Short mmCIF file of C-alpha atoms in Angstrom, two decimals:
data_model
loop_
_atom_site.label_atom_id
_atom_site.label_comp_id
_atom_site.label_asym_id
_atom_site.label_seq_id
_atom_site.Cartn_x
_atom_site.Cartn_y
_atom_site.Cartn_z
CA MET A 5 -0.27 -14.02 25.41
CA ILE A 6 2.04 -15.38 22.70
CA GLY A 7 5.10 -13.71 21.21
CA SER A 8 5.43 -12.47 17.66
CA ARG A 9 7.58 -15.47 16.67
CA GLN A 10 4.98 -17.92 17.98
CA ALA A 11 2.24 -15.96 16.23
CA VAL A 12 4.09 -16.15 12.92
CA ASN A 13 4.63 -19.90 13.36
CA LEU A 14 0.97 -20.43 14.25
CA PHE A 15 -0.25 -18.39 11.28
CA SER A 16 2.07 -20.14 8.86
CA SER A 17 1.02 -23.57 10.16
CA ILE A 18 -2.63 -22.63 9.60
CA LEU A 19 -1.86 -21.52 6.07
CA ASP A 20 0.05 -24.75 5.44
CA VAL A 21 -3.19 -26.68 5.83
CA THR A 22 -4.15 -25.83 2.27
CA ILE A 23 -3.13 -28.71 0.01
CA SER A 24 -0.77 -28.00 -2.81
CA ALA A 25 -1.96 -27.44 -6.35
CA PRO A 26 -1.19 -24.43 -8.50
CA ASP A 27 1.83 -22.29 -7.64
CA LEU A 28 0.18 -18.97 -6.82
CA HIS A 29 3.54 -17.52 -5.87
CA ARG A 30 5.12 -17.61 -9.30
CA SER A 31 1.82 -17.65 -11.19
CA PRO A 32 -0.75 -15.60 -9.23
CA PRO A 33 -4.23 -15.10 -10.74
CA ILE A 34 -3.37 -11.49 -11.57
CA THR A 35 -0.39 -9.19 -11.12
CA LEU A 36 0.27 -5.49 -11.43
CA ARG A 37 2.44 -6.29 -14.44
CA GLN A 38 -0.50 -7.92 -16.19
CA ILE A 39 -2.69 -4.93 -15.37
CA ARG A 40 -0.06 -2.57 -16.78
CA GLU A 41 0.24 -4.67 -19.92
CA ARG A 42 -3.50 -4.32 -20.49
CA GLN A 43 -3.48 -0.63 -19.56
CA PRO A 44 0.07 0.57 -20.34
CA TRP A 45 -0.77 4.16 -19.43
CA LEU A 46 -1.47 3.31 -15.78
CA LEU A 47 2.08 3.39 -14.42
CA VAL A 48 3.07 6.58 -16.25
CA GLY A 49 -0.30 8.12 -15.39
CA ALA A 50 0.04 7.29 -11.69
CA GLY A 51 3.54 8.74 -11.53
CA ALA A 52 2.53 11.87 -13.43
CA LEU A 53 -0.54 12.31 -11.24
CA ALA A 54 1.48 12.05 -8.03
CA ILE A 55 4.00 14.61 -9.30
CA LEU A 56 1.31 16.97 -10.60
CA LEU A 57 -0.66 16.89 -7.34
CA GLY A 58 2.56 17.45 -5.40
CA VAL A 59 3.49 20.47 -7.51
CA LEU A 60 0.01 21.96 -7.21
CA ALA A 61 -0.02 21.29 -3.47
CA ALA A 62 3.32 23.07 -3.07
CA PHE A 63 2.17 26.21 -4.88
CA ASP A 64 0.51 28.80 -2.63
CA GLU A 65 -0.38 26.14 -0.02
CA GLY A 66 -2.42 24.12 -2.51
CA ARG A 67 -4.92 26.80 -3.50
CA LEU A 68 -4.85 25.61 -7.10
CA LEU A 69 -6.39 22.33 -5.94
CA VAL A 70 -9.78 24.00 -5.93
CA TRP A 71 -11.80 20.81 -5.38
CA ASP A 72 -10.23 19.96 -2.01
CA ARG A 73 -12.06 22.51 0.12
CA PRO A 74 -15.54 21.69 -1.29
CA ILE A 75 -14.91 17.96 -0.75
CA THR A 76 -13.81 18.55 2.85
CA ASP A 77 -16.83 20.78 3.52
CA ALA A 78 -19.17 18.15 2.05
CA VAL A 79 -17.59 15.42 4.19
CA VAL A 80 -18.11 17.48 7.34
CA GLN A 81 -21.79 17.87 6.49
CA LEU A 82 -22.18 14.13 5.92
CA ARG A 83 -20.59 13.00 9.18
CA SER A 84 -22.50 10.87 11.66
CA PRO A 85 -21.41 9.17 14.89
CA SER A 86 -21.64 5.65 13.44
CA VAL A 87 -19.63 6.44 10.31
CA ASP A 88 -17.15 8.44 12.38
CA ARG A 89 -16.48 5.35 14.50
CA VAL A 90 -15.85 3.28 11.37
CA ALA A 91 -13.44 5.93 10.10
CA LEU A 92 -11.58 6.02 13.42
CA TRP A 93 -11.25 2.23 13.39
CA ALA A 94 -10.13 2.18 9.76
CA SER A 95 -7.51 4.85 10.41
CA ARG A 96 -5.71 2.51 12.81
CA LEU A 97 -5.02 0.11 9.93
CA GLY A 98 -2.57 2.69 8.57
CA SER A 99 -1.18 3.84 11.91
CA THR A 100 2.49 3.38 12.80
CA PRO A 101 2.07 0.66 15.48
CA VAL A 102 -0.17 -1.45 13.25
CA VAL A 103 1.85 -1.16 10.05
CA LEU A 104 5.12 -1.82 11.87
CA ALA A 105 3.71 -4.95 13.49
CA ALA A 106 2.06 -6.09 10.26
CA GLY A 107 5.21 -5.31 8.28
CA ALA A 108 7.41 -7.31 10.66
CA ALA A 109 4.99 -10.24 10.55
CA GLY A 110 4.80 -10.04 6.76
CA VAL A 111 8.59 -10.04 6.36
CA ALA A 112 8.90 -12.98 8.77
CA LEU A 113 6.22 -14.97 6.95
CA ALA A 114 7.75 -14.24 3.56
CA ALA A 115 11.26 -15.14 4.75
CA ARG A 116 10.09 -18.68 5.55
CA ARG A 117 9.25 -19.31 1.90
CA CYS A 118 10.88 -16.69 -0.35
CA ARG A 119 13.84 -14.54 0.55
CA SER A 120 13.23 -12.22 -2.42
CA VAL A 121 9.74 -11.23 -1.25
CA ALA A 122 11.00 -10.75 2.31
CA LEU A 123 13.91 -8.53 1.28
CA VAL A 124 11.85 -6.37 -1.08
CA MET A 125 9.08 -5.94 1.48
CA LEU A 126 11.63 -5.03 4.16
CA ALA A 127 13.17 -2.44 1.84
CA VAL A 128 9.79 -0.87 1.02
CA VAL A 129 8.62 -0.82 4.63
CA ALA A 130 11.92 0.71 5.78
CA ALA A 131 12.08 3.28 2.98
CA ARG A 132 8.52 4.52 3.40
CA PRO A 133 8.97 6.76 6.52
CA PRO A 134 11.99 8.76 5.24
CA PHE A 135 10.44 9.04 1.77
CA GLU A 136 7.18 10.29 3.26
CA TRP A 137 8.98 12.82 5.47
CA LEU A 138 11.09 14.11 2.56
CA VAL A 139 8.13 14.63 0.22
CA LYS A 140 6.07 16.28 2.94
CA GLU A 141 8.91 18.68 3.72
CA ILE A 142 9.41 19.53 0.05
CA VAL A 143 5.72 20.12 -0.67
CA ALA A 144 4.98 21.69 2.74
CA ARG A 145 1.22 21.89 2.29
CA PRO A 146 -0.76 22.68 5.47
CA ARG A 147 -3.37 20.18 6.60
CA PRO A 148 -7.09 21.01 6.70
CA SER A 149 -7.98 22.88 9.87
CA GLY A 150 -11.07 23.42 11.96
CA ALA A 151 -12.92 20.14 11.43
CA ARG A 152 -10.50 17.41 12.45
CA LEU A 153 -11.74 14.40 14.38
CA VAL A 154 -8.17 13.32 15.17
CA PRO A 155 -4.92 15.27 15.49
CA GLY A 156 -2.56 15.48 12.55
CA ILE A 157 1.21 15.96 12.76
CA GLY A 158 3.36 17.48 10.05
CA PHE A 159 2.48 18.56 6.54
CA SER A 160 -0.34 17.15 4.47
CA TYR A 161 0.85 15.86 1.09
CA PRO A 162 0.97 12.92 0.59
CA ALA A 163 -1.23 11.08 3.09
CA GLY A 164 1.19 9.10 5.25
CA HIS A 165 -1.37 6.56 6.44
CA VAL A 166 -2.15 5.74 2.81
CA LEU A 167 1.53 5.24 1.97
CA ALA A 168 1.98 3.08 5.07
CA ALA A 169 -1.06 0.97 4.22
CA ALA A 170 0.13 0.45 0.63
CA ALA A 171 3.67 -0.42 1.76
CA THR A 172 2.34 -3.03 4.18
CA TRP A 173 -1.02 -4.44 3.09
CA GLY A 174 0.02 -4.17 -0.55
CA PHE A 175 2.28 -7.20 -0.03
CA VAL A 176 -0.56 -9.46 1.10
CA PRO A 177 -1.03 -10.96 -2.42
CA ALA A 178 2.67 -11.84 -2.67
CA ILE A 179 2.76 -13.41 0.81
CA ALA A 180 -0.54 -15.21 0.30
CA GLY A 181 0.85 -16.78 -2.88
CA LEU A 182 3.63 -18.35 -0.80
CA TYR A 183 1.18 -20.26 1.38
CA ILE A 184 -2.18 -20.38 -0.39
CA ASN A 185 -2.90 -22.54 -3.39
CA ARG A 186 -6.65 -22.10 -3.64
CA ARG A 187 -7.47 -19.29 -5.97
CA TRP A 188 -10.62 -18.17 -4.17
CA VAL A 189 -8.70 -17.78 -0.90
CA TRP A 190 -6.01 -15.77 -2.71
CA TRP A 191 -8.67 -13.55 -4.31
CA ALA A 192 -10.37 -13.04 -0.94
CA LEU A 193 -7.14 -12.00 0.79
CA THR A 194 -6.12 -9.78 -2.12
CA GLY A 195 -9.54 -8.13 -2.18
CA MET A 196 -9.38 -7.48 1.56
CA ALA A 197 -5.90 -5.96 1.23
CA CYS A 198 -7.03 -3.62 -1.55
CA GLY A 199 -10.11 -2.76 0.49
CA VAL A 200 -7.97 -1.86 3.51
CA ILE A 201 -5.80 0.50 1.46
CA LEU A 202 -8.84 2.24 -0.07
CA LEU A 203 -10.56 2.37 3.32
CA VAL A 204 -7.54 4.07 4.88
CA ALA A 205 -7.50 6.62 2.03
CA TRP A 206 -11.19 7.38 2.56
CA CYS A 207 -11.02 7.63 6.35
CA ARG A 208 -8.17 10.14 6.40
CA VAL A 209 -10.27 12.56 4.37
CA TRP A 210 -13.39 11.78 6.42
CA LEU A 211 -11.53 12.49 9.66
CA GLY A 212 -10.46 15.89 8.35
CA VAL A 213 -6.70 15.39 8.64
CA HIS A 214 -6.02 15.21 4.89
CA TRP A 215 -7.28 16.77 1.70
CA ALA A 216 -8.70 14.50 -0.98
CA SER A 217 -5.65 15.24 -3.15
CA ASP A 218 -3.39 13.93 -0.39
CA ALA A 219 -5.18 10.59 -0.39
CA VAL A 220 -5.23 10.32 -4.19
CA GLY A 221 -1.55 11.21 -4.35
CA GLY A 222 -0.78 8.57 -1.73
CA LEU A 223 -2.64 5.93 -3.75
CA ALA A 224 -0.77 6.92 -6.91
CA ILE A 225 2.62 6.74 -5.18
CA GLY A 226 1.64 3.42 -3.63
CA PHE A 227 0.79 1.99 -7.06
CA VAL A 228 4.17 3.05 -8.45
CA ALA A 229 6.03 1.70 -5.41
CA LEU A 230 4.27 -1.67 -5.47
CA SER A 231 4.84 -1.94 -9.22
CA ALA A 232 8.56 -1.38 -8.66
CA ALA A 233 8.55 -3.90 -5.81
CA GLU A 234 6.85 -6.51 -7.98
CA ALA A 235 9.38 -5.91 -10.77
CA ALA A 236 12.24 -6.36 -8.29
CA ILE A 237 10.78 -9.66 -7.06
CA ASP A 238 10.26 -10.89 -10.62
CA ARG A 239 13.85 -10.01 -11.47
CA GLN A 240 15.08 -12.10 -8.53
CA HIS A 241 12.98 -15.03 -9.71
CA ARG A 242 14.38 -15.07 -13.23
CA PRO A 243 16.65 -18.05 -13.80
CA ALA A 244 20.29 -17.15 -14.14
CA ARG A 245 21.56 -17.15 -17.70
CA PRO A 246 23.82 -20.10 -18.40
CA LEU A 247 27.45 -19.22 -18.93
CA LYS A 248 28.49 -19.13 -22.56
CA PRO A 249 30.95 -21.92 -23.25
CA PRO A 250 34.38 -20.65 -24.23
CA ASP A 251 35.29 -20.68 -27.88
CA LEU A 252 37.57 -23.53 -28.74
#
């Protein structure tokens, strides 16, 4: 068994094998900012969607979200032992022990190359649990009942596993850019990170512990949070403005 520090050093040394070329840290193949520039409505739409779903979920225990019950009933009918096992495995990728370990490793890896990425990731990972608790308490929507494959604690909106996955795995592209300089490797890691977040959102509905609206709201909040995190990192990377020489 090796400690977390040794694991971080081993992982970073493996990543260092890639030979330098393009700077995928400051110039990644694609960023959320570039996506928003192409689709300027996305950020406002994601924020509005998260708020709207939260308001509807808070009213009369979410009865205005009329599609949630039919989706949950359909999921229950589609369940099978093999898919259930996949969902149970996927759910662990957003569980507290996994995201805390992954978050600590991510911050440590980032700190070796870029303090800005490390500090922003640490802030997002640390802020996620109290933010999640506060929103859940405000909305206070009950979870689905009667067809859960795993226990669920607390209120339903937004899906906490989805927020945790976004706050952790959503930083994979930024960390990969610090070590990787081959675009196809960066794309592969970024694709896997996005896949993990979507997989966690799907599995929480499949397991019967969240409504579909909870998962969608979690994805929308995650997009807004990661956009803000990216903007904060970009701001730290901007060169300082030179001091204006005094008038003579």
